[in-house]
Amino acid sequence: MTERKPPDLTFESWIDKQIREATDRGEFDELPGAGKPIPPGMGDENWWVRNLLQREGIGTDALLPEHIVLRRDRERIDDTVRNLTSERAVREAVAELNERVVHWLRSPGGPDIPIGPVRADDVVARWRAARETRTTIAAEAVSGSSPSSITPREKRSRWQRLRGR
């Protein structure tokens, strides 16, 4: 296919000639999927994008505009920091998000979408409150001072529940 088209042939006849010669040489005989039906979903014009994302393990976030990703990350910052173990890690996560926001704000172009940095102190306060709640619930479960609404049947171990005892 590296040869150039002769000036006396039209593109269509030159391409047809190359395909016919490749078929005669058997270059199309052992292609993967030969003789199999076309996979479902190939009729959609974006099937190859979905297959590429799935094959490469890329999330659909890669297709979204940056300002939408930033807004979503701002809304989900509490979920992002929920399982972090230190205040320092929480502040680093907020700083990383704020760095991305500032970078987007400083970049020219794009739509004028109002978005601003996240206040680290607010996120840390919510993180502490959620952590204290989880710690209190865990301490009640260990000490046995759980609410009276839990029946003795629910307190049994998983193995006992599965065995029906």
PDB file of C-alpha atoms in Angstrom:
ATOM      1  CA  MET A   1       0.000   0.000   0.000  1.00  0.00           C
ATOM      2  CA  THR A   2       3.015   2.298  -0.025  1.00  0.00           C
ATOM      3  CA  GLU A   3       3.050   2.557  -3.789  1.00  0.00           C
ATOM      4  CA  ARG A   4       1.638   5.657  -5.391  1.00  0.00           C
ATOM      5  CA  LYS A   5      -1.403   5.731  -7.611  1.00  0.00           C
ATOM      6  CA  PRO A   6      -0.502   5.686 -11.293  1.00  0.00           C
ATOM      7  CA  PRO A   7      -1.681   8.851 -13.062  1.00  0.00           C
ATOM      8  CA  ASP A   8      -3.725   6.955 -15.663  1.00  0.00           C
ATOM      9  CA  LEU A   9      -5.966   5.178 -13.052  1.00  0.00           C
ATOM     10  CA  THR A  10      -8.845   6.642 -11.088  1.00  0.00           C
ATOM     11  CA  PHE A  11      -8.712   6.279  -7.316  1.00  0.00           C
ATOM     12  CA  GLU A  12     -11.608   3.849  -7.312  1.00  0.00           C
ATOM     13  CA  SER A  13     -10.070   1.474  -9.840  1.00  0.00           C
ATOM     14  CA  TRP A  14      -6.642   1.689  -8.178  1.00  0.00           C
ATOM     15  CA  ILE A  15      -8.091   0.824  -4.735  1.00  0.00           C
ATOM     16  CA  ASP A  16     -10.208  -1.975  -6.216  1.00  0.00           C
ATOM     17  CA  LYS A  17      -7.091  -3.386  -7.896  1.00  0.00           C
ATOM     18  CA  GLN A  18      -5.142  -3.369  -4.625  1.00  0.00           C
ATOM     19  CA  ILE A  19      -7.992  -5.083  -2.760  1.00  0.00           C
ATOM     20  CA  ARG A  20      -8.336  -7.728  -5.482  1.00  0.00           C
ATOM     21  CA  GLU A  21      -4.579  -8.424  -5.464  1.00  0.00           C
ATOM     22  CA  ALA A  22      -4.517  -8.680  -1.639  1.00  0.00           C
ATOM     23  CA  THR A  23      -7.463 -11.087  -1.783  1.00  0.00           C
ATOM     24  CA  ASP A  24      -5.680 -13.189  -4.397  1.00  0.00           C
ATOM     25  CA  ARG A  25      -2.590 -13.332  -2.159  1.00  0.00           C
ATOM     26  CA  GLY A  26      -4.795 -14.487   0.762  1.00  0.00           C
ATOM     27  CA  GLU A  27      -4.058 -11.547   3.030  1.00  0.00           C
ATOM     28  CA  PHE A  28      -7.677 -11.398   4.246  1.00  0.00           C
ATOM     29  CA  ASP A  29      -8.047 -15.154   4.932  1.00  0.00           C
ATOM     30  CA  GLU A  30      -6.934 -15.339   8.591  1.00  0.00           C
ATOM     31  CA  LEU A  31      -8.348 -12.097   9.994  1.00  0.00           C
ATOM     32  CA  PRO A  32      -9.849 -12.276  13.498  1.00  0.00           C
ATOM     33  CA  GLY A  33     -13.620 -12.421  13.375  1.00  0.00           C
ATOM     34  CA  ALA A  34     -13.716 -13.774   9.817  1.00  0.00           C
ATOM     35  CA  GLY A  35     -16.984 -15.598   9.175  1.00  0.00           C
ATOM     36  CA  LYS A  36     -18.516 -14.393  12.453  1.00  0.00           C
ATOM     37  CA  PRO A  37     -21.540 -12.093  12.696  1.00  0.00           C
ATOM     38  CA  ILE A  38     -20.976  -8.418  13.363  1.00  0.00           C
ATOM     39  CA  PRO A  39     -21.118  -7.821  17.143  1.00  0.00           C
ATOM     40  CA  PRO A  40     -24.254  -6.129  18.480  1.00  0.00           C
ATOM     41  CA  GLY A  41     -24.030  -2.385  18.916  1.00  0.00           C
ATOM     42  CA  MET A  42     -21.894  -1.826  15.833  1.00  0.00           C
ATOM     43  CA  GLY A  43     -24.799  -0.044  14.201  1.00  0.00           C
ATOM     44  CA  ASP A  44     -24.337   2.870  16.604  1.00  0.00           C
ATOM     45  CA  GLU A  45     -21.986   5.528  15.292  1.00  0.00           C
ATOM     46  CA  ASN A  46     -20.117   5.768  18.608  1.00  0.00           C
ATOM     47  CA  TRP A  47     -19.572   2.044  19.184  1.00  0.00           C
ATOM     48  CA  TRP A  48     -15.833   2.393  18.673  1.00  0.00           C
ATOM     49  CA  VAL A  49     -15.581   5.099  21.379  1.00  0.00           C
ATOM     50  CA  ARG A  50     -17.332   2.860  23.915  1.00  0.00           C
ATOM     51  CA  ASN A  51     -15.119  -0.090  22.953  1.00  0.00           C
ATOM     52  CA  LEU A  52     -11.973   2.039  23.225  1.00  0.00           C
ATOM     53  CA  LEU A  53     -12.936   3.329  26.669  1.00  0.00           C
ATOM     54  CA  GLN A  54     -13.725  -0.179  27.871  1.00  0.00           C
ATOM     55  CA  ARG A  55     -10.601  -1.733  26.349  1.00  0.00           C
ATOM     56  CA  GLU A  56      -8.254   0.944  27.709  1.00  0.00           C
ATOM     57  CA  GLY A  57      -9.973   1.145  31.104  1.00  0.00           C
ATOM     58  CA  ILE A  58     -10.713   4.836  30.704  1.00  0.00           C
ATOM     59  CA  GLY A  59     -13.659   6.300  32.582  1.00  0.00           C
ATOM     60  CA  THR A  60     -16.250   8.380  30.822  1.00  0.00           C
ATOM     61  CA  ASP A  61     -14.953  11.407  32.736  1.00  0.00           C
ATOM     62  CA  ALA A  62     -12.302  11.716  30.059  1.00  0.00           C
ATOM     63  CA  LEU A  63     -15.046  12.780  27.637  1.00  0.00           C
ATOM     64  CA  LEU A  64     -16.527  15.469  29.882  1.00  0.00           C
ATOM     65  CA  PRO A  65     -15.522  19.126  29.766  1.00  0.00           C
ATOM     66  CA  GLU A  66     -13.157  20.111  32.576  1.00  0.00           C
ATOM     67  CA  HIS A  67     -15.583  22.541  34.246  1.00  0.00           C
ATOM     68  CA  ILE A  68     -18.203  19.803  34.617  1.00  0.00           C
ATOM     69  CA  VAL A  69     -15.663  17.421  36.148  1.00  0.00           C
ATOM     70  CA  LEU A  70     -14.552  20.151  38.562  1.00  0.00           C
ATOM     71  CA  ARG A  71     -18.107  20.952  39.612  1.00  0.00           C
ATOM     72  CA  ARG A  72     -18.840  17.284  40.194  1.00  0.00           C
ATOM     73  CA  ASP A  73     -15.606  16.861  42.183  1.00  0.00           C
ATOM     74  CA  ARG A  74     -16.547  19.884  44.313  1.00  0.00           C
ATOM     75  CA  GLU A  75     -19.934  18.332  45.052  1.00  0.00           C
ATOM     76  CA  ARG A  76     -18.355  14.973  45.939  1.00  0.00           C
ATOM     77  CA  ILE A  77     -15.417  16.246  48.007  1.00  0.00           C
ATOM     78  CA  ASP A  78     -16.952  14.933  51.247  1.00  0.00           C
ATOM     79  CA  ASP A  79     -17.230  11.454  49.730  1.00  0.00           C
ATOM     80  CA  THR A  80     -13.665  11.726  48.455  1.00  0.00           C
ATOM     81  CA  VAL A  81     -12.189  12.519  51.874  1.00  0.00           C
ATOM     82  CA  ARG A  82     -14.489  10.273  53.915  1.00  0.00           C
ATOM     83  CA  ASN A  83     -12.024   7.382  54.273  1.00  0.00           C
ATOM     84  CA  LEU A  84      -8.875   9.467  54.691  1.00  0.00           C
ATOM     85  CA  THR A  85      -7.160   8.921  58.023  1.00  0.00           C
ATOM     86  CA  SER A  86      -5.675  12.312  58.849  1.00  0.00           C
ATOM     87  CA  GLU A  87      -6.551  15.971  58.646  1.00  0.00           C
ATOM     88  CA  ARG A  88      -3.378  16.533  56.656  1.00  0.00           C
ATOM     89  CA  ALA A  89      -4.545  14.078  53.967  1.00  0.00           C
ATOM     90  CA  VAL A  90      -7.930  15.835  53.838  1.00  0.00           C
ATOM     91  CA  ARG A  91      -6.276  19.230  53.399  1.00  0.00           C
ATOM     92  CA  GLU A  92      -4.003  17.804  50.664  1.00  0.00           C
ATOM     93  CA  ALA A  93      -7.018  16.436  48.775  1.00  0.00           C
ATOM     94  CA  VAL A  94      -8.760  19.821  49.012  1.00  0.00           C
ATOM     95  CA  ALA A  95      -5.559  21.608  47.944  1.00  0.00           C
ATOM     96  CA  GLU A  96      -5.264  19.338  44.892  1.00  0.00           C
ATOM     97  CA  LEU A  97      -8.872  20.095  43.892  1.00  0.00           C
ATOM     98  CA  ASN A  98      -8.349  23.827  44.453  1.00  0.00           C
ATOM     99  CA  GLU A  99      -5.192  23.719  42.323  1.00  0.00           C
ATOM    100  CA  ARG A 100      -7.186  22.189  39.459  1.00  0.00           C
ATOM    101  CA  VAL A 101      -9.926  24.824  39.881  1.00  0.00           C
ATOM    102  CA  VAL A 102      -7.429  27.701  39.844  1.00  0.00           C
ATOM    103  CA  HIS A 103      -5.657  26.233  36.813  1.00  0.00           C
ATOM    104  CA  TRP A 104      -8.982  26.037  34.953  1.00  0.00           C
ATOM    105  CA  LEU A 105      -9.910  29.591  35.959  1.00  0.00           C
ATOM    106  CA  ARG A 106      -6.589  30.922  34.704  1.00  0.00           C
ATOM    107  CA  SER A 107      -6.682  29.104  31.388  1.00  0.00           C
ATOM    108  CA  PRO A 108      -8.026  31.212  28.541  1.00  0.00           C
ATOM    109  CA  GLY A 109     -11.041  30.104  26.580  1.00  0.00           C
ATOM    110  CA  GLY A 110     -13.901  27.871  27.453  1.00  0.00           C
ATOM    111  CA  PRO A 111     -17.286  28.886  28.782  1.00  0.00           C
ATOM    112  CA  ASP A 112     -17.573  31.402  31.598  1.00  0.00           C
ATOM    113  CA  ILE A 113     -18.803  29.046  34.315  1.00  0.00           C
ATOM    114  CA  PRO A 114     -18.835  30.324  37.899  1.00  0.00           C
ATOM    115  CA  ILE A 115     -16.747  27.921  39.966  1.00  0.00           C
ATOM    116  CA  GLY A 116     -14.460  28.674  42.857  1.00  0.00           C
ATOM    117  CA  PRO A 117     -12.080  26.942  45.228  1.00  0.00           C
ATOM    118  CA  VAL A 118     -13.320  24.863  48.148  1.00  0.00           C
ATOM    119  CA  ARG A 119     -12.739  26.105  51.711  1.00  0.00           C
ATOM    120  CA  ALA A 120     -10.490  23.523  53.362  1.00  0.00           C
ATOM    121  CA  ASP A 121     -11.680  24.418  56.876  1.00  0.00           C
ATOM    122  CA  ASP A 122     -15.288  23.640  55.958  1.00  0.00           C
ATOM    123  CA  VAL A 123     -14.352  20.272  54.463  1.00  0.00           C
ATOM    124  CA  VAL A 124     -12.205  19.402  57.497  1.00  0.00           C
ATOM    125  CA  ALA A 125     -15.057  20.327  59.860  1.00  0.00           C
ATOM    126  CA  ARG A 126     -17.499  18.078  57.978  1.00  0.00           C
ATOM    127  CA  TRP A 127     -14.865  15.297  57.851  1.00  0.00           C
ATOM    128  CA  ARG A 128     -14.344  15.528  61.646  1.00  0.00           C
ATOM    129  CA  ALA A 129     -18.088  15.443  62.315  1.00  0.00           C
ATOM    130  CA  ALA A 130     -18.574  12.391  60.090  1.00  0.00           C
ATOM    131  CA  ARG A 131     -15.570  10.666  61.662  1.00  0.00           C
ATOM    132  CA  GLU A 132     -16.865  11.295  65.189  1.00  0.00           C
ATOM    133  CA  THR A 133     -20.251   9.887  64.203  1.00  0.00           C
ATOM    134  CA  ARG A 134     -18.644   6.742  62.768  1.00  0.00           C
ATOM    135  CA  THR A 135     -16.435   6.373  65.863  1.00  0.00           C
ATOM    136  CA  THR A 136     -19.444   6.732  68.177  1.00  0.00           C
ATOM    137  CA  ILE A 137     -21.448   4.150  66.263  1.00  0.00           C
ATOM    138  CA  ALA A 138     -18.513   1.732  66.235  1.00  0.00           C
ATOM    139  CA  ALA A 139     -17.931   2.220  69.988  1.00  0.00           C
ATOM    140  CA  GLU A 140     -21.603   1.543  70.730  1.00  0.00           C
ATOM    141  CA  ALA A 141     -21.491  -1.618  68.650  1.00  0.00           C
ATOM    142  CA  VAL A 142     -18.391  -2.904  70.497  1.00  0.00           C
ATOM    143  CA  SER A 143     -19.603  -2.009  73.991  1.00  0.00           C
ATOM    144  CA  GLY A 144     -23.015  -3.506  73.433  1.00  0.00           C
ATOM    145  CA  SER A 145     -24.812  -0.294  74.282  1.00  0.00           C
ATOM    146  CA  SER A 146     -26.580  -0.358  70.971  1.00  0.00           C
ATOM    147  CA  PRO A 147     -30.086   0.989  70.614  1.00  0.00           C
ATOM    148  CA  SER A 148     -32.890  -1.236  71.860  1.00  0.00           C
ATOM    149  CA  SER A 149     -34.356  -1.416  68.370  1.00  0.00           C
ATOM    150  CA  ILE A 150     -31.804  -4.099  67.422  1.00  0.00           C
ATOM    151  CA  THR A 151     -33.205  -7.502  68.257  1.00  0.00           C
ATOM    152  CA  PRO A 152     -31.086 -10.346  69.635  1.00  0.00           C
ATOM    153  CA  ARG A 153     -31.626 -12.169  66.343  1.00  0.00           C
ATOM    154  CA  GLU A 154     -29.876  -9.321  64.479  1.00  0.00           C
ATOM    155  CA  LYS A 155     -26.941  -9.422  66.926  1.00  0.00           C
ATOM    156  CA  ARG A 156     -26.098 -13.018  66.074  1.00  0.00           C
ATOM    157  CA  SER A 157     -23.013 -13.667  63.996  1.00  0.00           C
ATOM    158  CA  ARG A 158     -23.271 -14.092  60.277  1.00  0.00           C
ATOM    159  CA  TRP A 159     -22.426 -17.786  60.525  1.00  0.00           C
ATOM    160  CA  GLN A 160     -25.195 -18.358  63.084  1.00  0.00           C
ATOM    161  CA  ARG A 161     -27.699 -16.554  60.858  1.00  0.00           C
ATOM    162  CA  LEU A 162     -26.682 -18.633  57.833  1.00  0.00           C
ATOM    163  CA  ARG A 163     -26.980 -21.877  59.755  1.00  0.00           C
ATOM    164  CA  GLY A 164     -30.398 -20.873  61.087  1.00  0.00           C
ATOM    165  CA  ARG A 165     -29.566 -21.051  64.786  1.00  0.00           C
TER     166      ARG A 165
END
